[in-house]
Coordinates of C-alpha atoms and ligand atoms in Angstrom, one line a residue:
X19 CA -57.9 -68.0 -54.2
X20 CA -60.3 -67.8 -51.3
X21 CA -60.0 -69.3 -47.8
X22 CA -61.4 -72.6 -49.1
X23 CA -58.5 -72.8 -51.6
X24 CA -56.0 -72.6 -48.7
X25 CA -56.4 -75.9 -47.0
X26 CA -53.0 -77.2 -46.3
X27 CA -50.4 -75.1 -44.6
X28 CA -46.8 -75.9 -43.7
X29 CA -44.9 -74.1 -41.0
X30 CA -41.1 -74.4 -40.8
X31 CA -39.7 -73.1 -37.4
X32 CA -41.6 -73.7 -34.2
X33 CA -39.6 -71.6 -31.7
X34 CA -40.7 -68.7 -29.5
X35 CA -42.7 -67.1 -32.4
X36 CA -43.5 -70.0 -34.7
X37 CA -45.2 -72.2 -32.1
X38 CA -47.9 -69.8 -31.1
X39 CA -48.4 -68.7 -34.7
X40 CA -48.9 -72.4 -35.5
X41 CA -51.5 -72.6 -32.7
X42 CA -53.6 -69.9 -34.3
X43 CA -53.4 -71.6 -37.7
X44 CA -54.8 -74.8 -36.2
X45 CA -57.5 -72.9 -34.2
X46 CA -58.6 -71.3 -37.5
X47 CA -59.2 -74.8 -39.0
X48 CA -56.3 -75.1 -41.4
X49 CA -54.6 -78.5 -42.0
X50 CA -51.1 -77.8 -40.6
X51 CA -47.9 -79.7 -41.1
X52 CA -44.8 -78.6 -39.1
X53 CA -41.1 -79.0 -39.2
X54 CA -38.5 -77.7 -36.8
X55 CA -34.8 -78.5 -36.4
X56 CA -35.4 -79.7 -32.9
X57 CA -38.6 -81.8 -32.9
X58 CA -39.4 -81.3 -29.2
X59 CA -40.3 -77.6 -29.8
X60 CA -43.1 -78.8 -32.1
X61 CA -44.6 -81.2 -29.6
X62 CA -47.2 -78.7 -28.4
X63 CA -48.5 -78.2 -32.0
X64 CA -48.4 -82.0 -32.7
X65 CA -50.6 -82.5 -29.6
X66 CA -53.0 -79.9 -31.0
X67 CA -53.4 -81.8 -34.2
X68 CA -50.5 -80.7 -36.5
X69 CA -48.7 -83.3 -38.6
X70 CA -44.9 -83.8 -38.3
X71 CA -42.6 -83.7 -41.3
X72 CA -38.9 -84.7 -41.2
X73 CA -37.7 -81.9 -43.5
X74 CA -38.9 -78.6 -45.0
X75 CA -39.3 -80.4 -48.3
X76 CA -41.6 -83.0 -46.8
X77 CA -43.6 -80.4 -45.0
X78 CA -44.0 -78.4 -48.2
X79 CA -44.7 -81.2 -50.6
X80 CA -48.5 -80.9 -50.5
X81 CA -49.0 -77.4 -49.0
X82 CA -50.9 -74.5 -50.5
X83 CA -49.0 -72.1 -48.3
X84 CA -45.6 -72.5 -46.6
X85 CA -44.7 -70.2 -43.7
X86 CA -41.2 -70.0 -42.4
X87 CA -40.2 -68.5 -39.0
X88 CA -36.5 -69.6 -38.5
X89 CA -33.7 -67.6 -36.8
X90 CA -31.1 -66.2 -39.2
X91 CA -30.6 -65.4 -42.9
X92 CA -28.4 -68.4 -43.1
X93 CA -31.3 -70.6 -41.9
X94 CA -33.6 -68.9 -44.4
X95 CA -31.1 -69.7 -47.1
X96 CA -30.9 -73.3 -46.1
X97 CA -34.6 -73.8 -46.0
X98 CA -35.3 -72.1 -49.3
X99 CA -32.3 -72.3 -51.6
X100 CA -30.6 -75.6 -51.1
X101 CA -31.2 -78.4 -53.5
X102 CA -34.0 -79.9 -51.5
X103 CA -35.2 -76.4 -50.3
X104 CA -38.6 -74.9 -50.6
X105 CA -38.1 -73.2 -54.0
X106 CA -37.6 -76.7 -55.6
X107 CA -39.8 -78.8 -53.3
X108 CA -43.0 -76.7 -52.9
X109 CA -45.7 -77.5 -55.4
X110 CA -46.3 -75.1 -58.4
X111 CA -48.5 -72.2 -57.5
X112 CA -47.7 -72.5 -53.8
X113 CA -47.2 -69.4 -51.6
X114 CA -43.9 -69.2 -49.7
X115 CA -44.0 -66.5 -47.0
X116 CA -41.0 -65.8 -44.8
X117 CA -41.8 -64.3 -41.4
X118 CA -38.2 -64.4 -40.2
X119 CA -36.4 -61.1 -39.8
X120 CA -33.8 -61.5 -42.5
X121 CA -31.8 -59.8 -45.3
X122 CA -33.7 -57.7 -47.8
X123 CA -31.4 -58.9 -50.6
X124 CA -32.0 -62.5 -49.7
X125 CA -35.8 -61.8 -49.8
X126 CA -35.4 -60.5 -53.3
X127 CA -33.3 -63.5 -54.4
X128 CA -36.0 -65.9 -53.0
X129 CA -38.8 -63.9 -54.7
X130 CA -37.0 -64.1 -58.1
X131 CA -36.1 -67.8 -57.7
X132 CA -39.7 -68.7 -56.8
X133 CA -41.1 -66.8 -59.8
X134 CA -39.0 -68.8 -62.2
X135 CA -40.4 -72.0 -60.6
X136 CA -44.1 -70.7 -60.8
X137 CA -44.4 -70.1 -57.1
X138 CA -45.1 -66.9 -55.2
X139 CA -42.7 -65.8 -52.5
X140 CA -42.7 -62.7 -50.3
X141 CA -41.0 -61.4 -47.2
X142 CA -43.3 -60.8 -44.2
X143 CA -41.4 -60.1 -41.0
X144 CA -43.4 -59.3 -37.9
X145 CA -43.5 -57.1 -34.9
X146 CA -45.4 -57.5 -31.6
X147 CA -43.0 -59.9 -29.9
X148 CA -43.8 -63.2 -28.2
X149 CA -46.9 -61.7 -26.6
X150 CA -48.2 -60.6 -30.0
X151 CA -47.7 -64.1 -31.3
X152 CA -49.5 -65.6 -28.3
X153 CA -52.4 -63.2 -28.7
X154 CA -52.5 -63.5 -32.5
X155 CA -52.1 -59.7 -32.8
X156 CA -48.8 -59.4 -34.7
X157 CA -48.1 -56.6 -37.1
X158 CA -47.0 -57.9 -40.5
X159 CA -44.5 -55.9 -42.6
X160 CA -44.9 -57.2 -46.1
X161 CA -42.8 -57.0 -49.2
X162 CA -45.7 -57.4 -51.5
X163 CA -48.7 -55.3 -52.7
X164 CA -52.1 -55.6 -50.9
X165 CA -53.6 -56.8 -54.2
X166 CA -51.0 -59.6 -54.7
X167 CA -51.3 -60.8 -51.1
X168 CA -55.1 -60.9 -51.1
X169 CA -55.4 -64.7 -51.7
X170 CA -53.4 -65.5 -48.5
X171 CA -55.1 -62.8 -46.3
X172 CA -57.5 -65.3 -44.6
X173 CA -54.5 -67.2 -43.3
X174 CA -52.4 -64.2 -42.3
X175 CA -55.4 -62.6 -40.5
X176 CA -55.6 -65.5 -38.0
X177 CA -52.3 -64.4 -36.3
X178 CA -52.1 -60.7 -37.0
X179 CA -54.2 -57.6 -36.4
X180 CA -52.3 -55.1 -38.6
X181 CA -50.6 -55.3 -42.0
X182 CA -48.4 -52.9 -43.8
X183 CA -47.6 -53.3 -47.5
X184 CA -44.3 -52.2 -48.8
X185 CA -45.1 -53.4 -52.3
X186 CA -41.7 -54.7 -53.5
X187 CA -39.7 -57.8 -52.6
X188 CA -37.4 -57.0 -49.7
X189 CA -39.4 -54.0 -48.8
X190 CA -40.9 -55.7 -45.7
X191 CA -37.4 -56.6 -44.5
X192 CA -36.1 -53.1 -45.0
X193 CA -39.0 -51.6 -43.0
X194 CA -38.5 -54.2 -40.3
X195 CA -34.8 -53.3 -40.0
X196 CA -35.8 -49.6 -39.7
X197 CA -38.0 -50.7 -36.8
X198 CA -35.2 -52.6 -35.2
X199 CA -32.6 -49.8 -35.3
X200 CA -35.2 -47.5 -33.7
X201 CA -36.0 -50.2 -31.1
X202 CA -32.3 -50.6 -30.3
X203 CA -31.9 -46.9 -29.6
X204 CA -35.0 -46.9 -27.5
X205 CA -33.5 -49.7 -25.4
X206 CA -30.3 -47.8 -25.0
X207 CA -32.3 -44.8 -24.0
X208 CA -34.1 -46.5 -21.2
X209 CA -31.0 -48.4 -20.1
X210 CA -29.2 -45.1 -19.7
X211 CA -32.1 -43.7 -17.8
X212 CA -32.3 -46.7 -15.4
X213 CA -28.6 -46.5 -14.7
X214 CA -28.8 -42.8 -14.0
X215 CA -31.8 -43.1 -11.7
X216 CA -30.3 -46.1 -9.8
X217 CA -26.9 -44.4 -9.2
X218 CA -28.6 -41.2 -8.2
X219 CA -30.6 -43.0 -5.6
X220 CA -34.1 -42.0 -6.8
X221 CA -37.1 -44.3 -7.2
X222 CA -36.6 -46.1 -10.4
X223 CA -40.2 -47.3 -10.9
X224 CA -41.4 -43.7 -10.4
X225 CA -38.9 -42.5 -12.9
X226 CA -40.2 -45.1 -15.4
X227 CA -43.7 -43.7 -14.8
X228 CA -42.4 -40.3 -15.8
X229 CA -41.1 -41.8 -19.0
X230 CA -44.4 -43.5 -19.6
X231 CA -46.3 -40.2 -19.3
X232 CA -44.1 -38.1 -21.6
X233 CA -42.1 -38.1 -24.8
X234 CA -39.1 -39.7 -23.2
X235 CA -40.8 -43.1 -23.0
X236 CA -41.1 -45.7 -25.7
X237 CA -42.8 -49.1 -26.3
X238 CA -39.5 -50.6 -25.1
X239 CA -39.4 -48.6 -21.9
X240 CA -43.1 -49.5 -21.2
X241 CA -42.8 -53.2 -21.7
X242 CA -39.2 -54.1 -21.2
X243 CA -37.7 -51.7 -18.7
X244 CA -39.9 -53.1 -15.8
X245 CA -38.5 -56.6 -16.6
X246 CA -34.9 -55.2 -16.6
X247 CA -35.5 -53.6 -13.2
X248 CA -37.1 -56.7 -11.8
X249 CA -34.1 -58.8 -13.0
X250 CA -36.3 -60.9 -15.4
X251 CA -34.0 -61.6 -18.3
X252 CA -35.9 -64.5 -19.9
X253 CA -36.5 -64.1 -23.7
X254 CA -39.0 -62.8 -25.3
X255 CA -36.8 -61.6 -28.0
X256 CA -33.3 -62.9 -27.7
X257 CA -30.3 -60.5 -27.6
X258 CA -28.6 -62.5 -30.4
X259 CA -31.5 -61.8 -32.7
X260 CA -31.4 -58.1 -32.1
X261 CA -27.7 -58.1 -32.7
X262 CA -28.4 -59.9 -36.0
X263 CA -31.0 -57.3 -36.9
X264 CA -28.8 -54.3 -36.1
X265 CA -25.9 -56.0 -38.0
X266 CA -28.2 -56.4 -41.1
X267 CA -29.2 -52.7 -40.8
X268 CA -25.5 -51.7 -40.6
X269 CA -24.7 -53.8 -43.6
X270 CA -27.4 -52.0 -45.5
X271 CA -26.2 -48.6 -44.3
X272 CA -22.7 -49.5 -45.6
X273 CA -24.2 -50.4 -49.0
X274 CA -26.0 -47.0 -49.0
X275 CA -22.8 -45.2 -47.8
X276 CA -24.6 -43.7 -44.8
X277 CA -23.8 -43.8 -41.1
X278 CA -26.2 -44.8 -38.4
X279 CA -24.5 -43.8 -35.1
X280 CA -27.3 -45.0 -32.9
X281 CA -27.3 -48.5 -34.5
X282 CA -23.5 -48.6 -34.3
X283 CA -23.5 -48.0 -30.6
X284 CA -26.3 -50.4 -30.1
X285 CA -24.4 -53.1 -32.1
X286 CA -21.4 -52.7 -29.8
X287 CA -23.6 -53.1 -26.7
X288 CA -25.6 -56.0 -27.8
X289 CA -22.5 -57.7 -29.3
X290 CA -20.8 -57.4 -26.0
X291 CA -23.8 -58.8 -24.2
X292 CA -23.8 -61.8 -26.5
X293 CA -20.1 -62.3 -26.1
X294 CA -20.2 -62.5 -22.3
X295 CA -22.9 -65.1 -22.3
X296 CA -26.1 -63.2 -22.8
X297 CA -27.0 -64.2 -26.4
X298 CA -30.0 -66.2 -25.4
X299 CA -31.2 -63.8 -22.8
X300 CA -34.0 -61.4 -23.6
X301 CA -32.9 -58.0 -25.0
X302 CA -33.8 -56.3 -21.7
X303 CA -30.6 -57.8 -20.3
X304 CA -28.9 -54.8 -21.9
X305 CA -29.2 -53.1 -18.5
X306 CA -26.8 -55.7 -17.0
X307 CA -24.0 -54.0 -18.9
X308 CA -24.4 -51.1 -16.5
X309 CA -24.3 -53.2 -13.4
X310 CA -21.5 -54.3 -11.2
X311 CA -19.7 -57.6 -11.9
X312 CA -21.3 -59.5 -9.0
X313 CA -24.8 -58.7 -10.4
X314 CA -23.7 -59.8 -13.9
X315 CA -22.2 -63.0 -12.6
X316 CA -25.4 -63.8 -10.6
X317 CA -27.4 -63.3 -13.8
X318 CA -25.2 -65.8 -15.6
X319 CA -22.8 -63.4 -17.5
X320 CA -19.0 -63.8 -17.5
X321 CA -17.0 -60.7 -18.4
X322 CA -13.8 -62.7 -18.8
X323 CA -15.2 -64.2 -22.0
X324 CA -14.9 -60.8 -23.7
X325 CA -11.1 -60.9 -23.2
X326 CA -10.9 -64.5 -24.4
X327 CA -12.7 -63.9 -27.7
X328 CA -11.9 -60.4 -28.8
X329 CA -11.9 -61.1 -32.5
X330 CA -14.2 -64.0 -32.8
X331 CA -18.0 -64.0 -33.2
X332 CA -19.9 -66.2 -30.7
X333 CA -23.1 -66.0 -32.6
X334 CA -23.3 -69.8 -32.5
X335 CA -22.6 -70.2 -36.2
X336 CA -19.8 -72.0 -37.9
X337 CA -17.9 -69.3 -39.8
X338 CA -16.1 -71.8 -42.0
X339 CA -17.8 -71.3 -45.3
X340 CA -20.5 -68.8 -44.6
X341 CA -20.8 -65.3 -43.4
X342 CA -21.9 -64.4 -40.0
X343 CA -25.4 -63.1 -40.0
X344 CA -24.5 -60.3 -37.6
X345 CA -23.6 -58.4 -40.7
X346 CA -20.0 -57.5 -39.7
X347 CA -16.8 -58.5 -41.2
X348 CA -15.0 -60.8 -38.8
X349 CA -11.7 -60.9 -40.6
X350 CA -8.5 -59.4 -39.7
X351 CA -9.7 -55.9 -40.5
X352 CA -12.8 -56.1 -38.4
X353 CA -13.4 -52.7 -36.9
X354 CA -15.4 -52.2 -33.8
X355 CA -18.2 -49.9 -34.5
X356 CA -18.3 -48.3 -31.0
X357 CA -16.4 -45.3 -32.2
X358 CA -13.8 -45.4 -29.5
X359 CA -10.1 -45.4 -30.0
X360 CA -8.9 -49.0 -29.3
X361 CA -5.2 -48.5 -29.4
X362 CA -3.0 -49.4 -26.6
X363 CA -4.7 -51.1 -23.7
X364 CA -8.0 -49.5 -24.0
X365 CA -10.8 -52.0 -24.1
X366 CA -14.2 -51.3 -25.5
X367 CA -16.7 -50.0 -23.0
X368 CA -17.3 -53.4 -21.4
X369 CA -13.7 -54.2 -20.6
X370 CA -13.0 -54.2 -16.9
X371 CA -9.2 -54.4 -16.9
X372 CA -6.7 -52.1 -15.3
X373 CA -6.4 -49.8 -18.2
X374 CA -10.1 -49.6 -18.7
X375 CA -11.5 -46.3 -19.7
X376 CA -14.9 -45.4 -18.3
X377 CA -17.8 -46.1 -20.6
X378 CA -19.2 -42.6 -20.0
X379 CA -16.1 -41.1 -21.6
X380 CA -15.3 -39.0 -18.6
X381 CA -11.8 -38.1 -17.5
X382 CA -11.2 -39.8 -14.1
X383 CA -8.4 -37.7 -12.9
X384 CA -8.9 -35.1 -10.2
X385 CA -12.1 -35.5 -8.2
X386 CA -14.5 -36.8 -10.7
X387 CA -16.0 -40.0 -9.5
X388 CA -17.0 -42.7 -11.9
X389 CA -20.4 -44.3 -11.4
X390 CA -20.1 -46.9 -14.0
X391 CA -19.1 -49.6 -11.5
X392 CA -16.7 -51.1 -14.0
X393 CA -13.5 -50.4 -12.0
X394 CA -11.7 -53.1 -10.3
X395 CA -10.7 -51.0 -7.3
Ligands
NAP410 P1 -36.4 -69.1 -32.0 O1 -37.1 -69.4 -30.8 O2 -34.9 -69.4 -32.1 O3 -37.1 -69.9 -33.2 C1 -36.5 -70.2 -34.5 C2 -36.8 -71.7 -34.7 O4 -36.4 -72.0 -36.1 C3 -36.0 -72.6 -33.8 O5 -36.9 -73.4 -33.1 C4 -35.1 -73.3 -34.7 O6 -34.8 -74.6 -34.3 C5 -35.8 -73.3 -36.0 N1 -34.9 -73.4 -37.2 C6 -33.8 -72.7 -37.5 N2 -33.3 -73.1 -38.6 C7 -34.0 -74.2 -39.0 C8 -34.0 -75.0 -40.1 N3 -33.0 -74.9 -41.1 N4 -34.9 -76.0 -40.3 C9 -35.9 -76.1 -39.3 N5 -36.0 -75.3 -38.2 C10 -35.1 -74.3 -38.1 O7 -36.5 -67.6 -32.4 P2 -37.8 -66.7 -32.4 O8 -37.8 -65.8 -31.2 O9 -39.1 -67.5 -32.6 O10 -37.5 -65.7 -33.7 C11 -37.7 -66.2 -35.0 C12 -37.4 -65.0 -35.9 O11 -38.4 -64.0 -35.7 C13 -36.0 -64.4 -35.8 O12 -35.6 -64.0 -37.0 C14 -36.3 -63.2 -34.9 O13 -35.4 -62.1 -35.1 C15 -37.7 -62.8 -35.4 N6 -38.6 -62.1 -34.4 C16 -38.6 -62.5 -33.1 C17 -39.5 -61.9 -32.2 C18 -39.5 -62.2 -30.7 O14 -40.0 -61.4 -29.9 N7 -39.1 -63.4 -30.3 C19 -40.3 -60.8 -32.6 C20 -40.2 -60.4 -34.0 C21 -39.4 -61.1 -34.8 P3 -34.1 -75.1 -32.9 O15 -35.3 -75.3 -32.0 O16 -33.4 -76.3 -33.2 O17 -33.2 -73.9 -32.5

């Protein structure tokens, strides 16, 4: 199949990432039909010439390629595997490409189900963030061979500048989860550094320049730390999505019977940020966890929510029949992965109550002064 054989493209999911990707597809001259749960988010694409469909099935009916860029594995499952999902409703021979960061096992299931129906499906999560989507320079992390993906390359090239092939179904998702656990630790690294600099009274921007010029820096410290320091917590990449990604990686690590201490700590922090009202803030809001309560409140967080909802997940999903996509067990036996002893009155490192222990793990007796700013008195 050459470019001329891909004429009609469908896009399901027109959020932060999907909308700019759709814009590049239109600019490249493809005939685009879009569907999004909330229609308003697709208005920009409709104004540029995309057609609207009322459901994923309607969008896919006539499409040579269907791209999906939804939020969670549960959304992916809904869009692909329900009775009127893409596996059934797309035409024979169609390509179904999932750009969502999702579960490797689900990607394998979708690939296998599509094969039975004479359709081609592969996982293709992305990195590069909102800016990469706007610029059309995303990196694609693909669970397919280069040879197999060749027919759809002209479409993928219009919104990406680099592609990595991991050859097997689910391979793209696994590699993306590796990227996410590394990203999460980089974010904790710069958040620690910013807190240490601020509390020591040195110039924080100059400290970040030091990171940028040495091995202590990261992509995250370059692009996100300045936004944290400036108090700009707009997403970008939402905290609840990074929590989802770390949860998926932890789920995988449990299957493999390995421990990922960095990811476990990061899960605790991002889960806490989500629980106190930061789910839809950008991930750079992690630095708020180190700030005093007044700063947190001014930014829109509410620490009292943590105490109200200690066992429950606030990921925004109904946990009636389905599993939370954060990857953790939310039942009675749910164990916090922060590695702290939670007996007695100790609260995990975001709790600010009387019996709170310092998040730095320091003894507070004697003359040691805590700088974590989480103490009521
Ligand atoms: P987002 O803004 O929430 O976009 C997801 C869109 O999918 C939303 O507009 C949502 O509809 C729609 N959707 C969800 N389920 C649907 C369904 N069943 N049918 C139709 N539409 C549905 O999130 P995003 O930032 O674009 O991220 C999308 C995915 O890419 C996530 O998995 C994320 O982890 C990943 N990712 C994000 C970034 C980033 O920097 N933002 C970077 C790389 C990867 P509503 O409008 O109704 O919510």
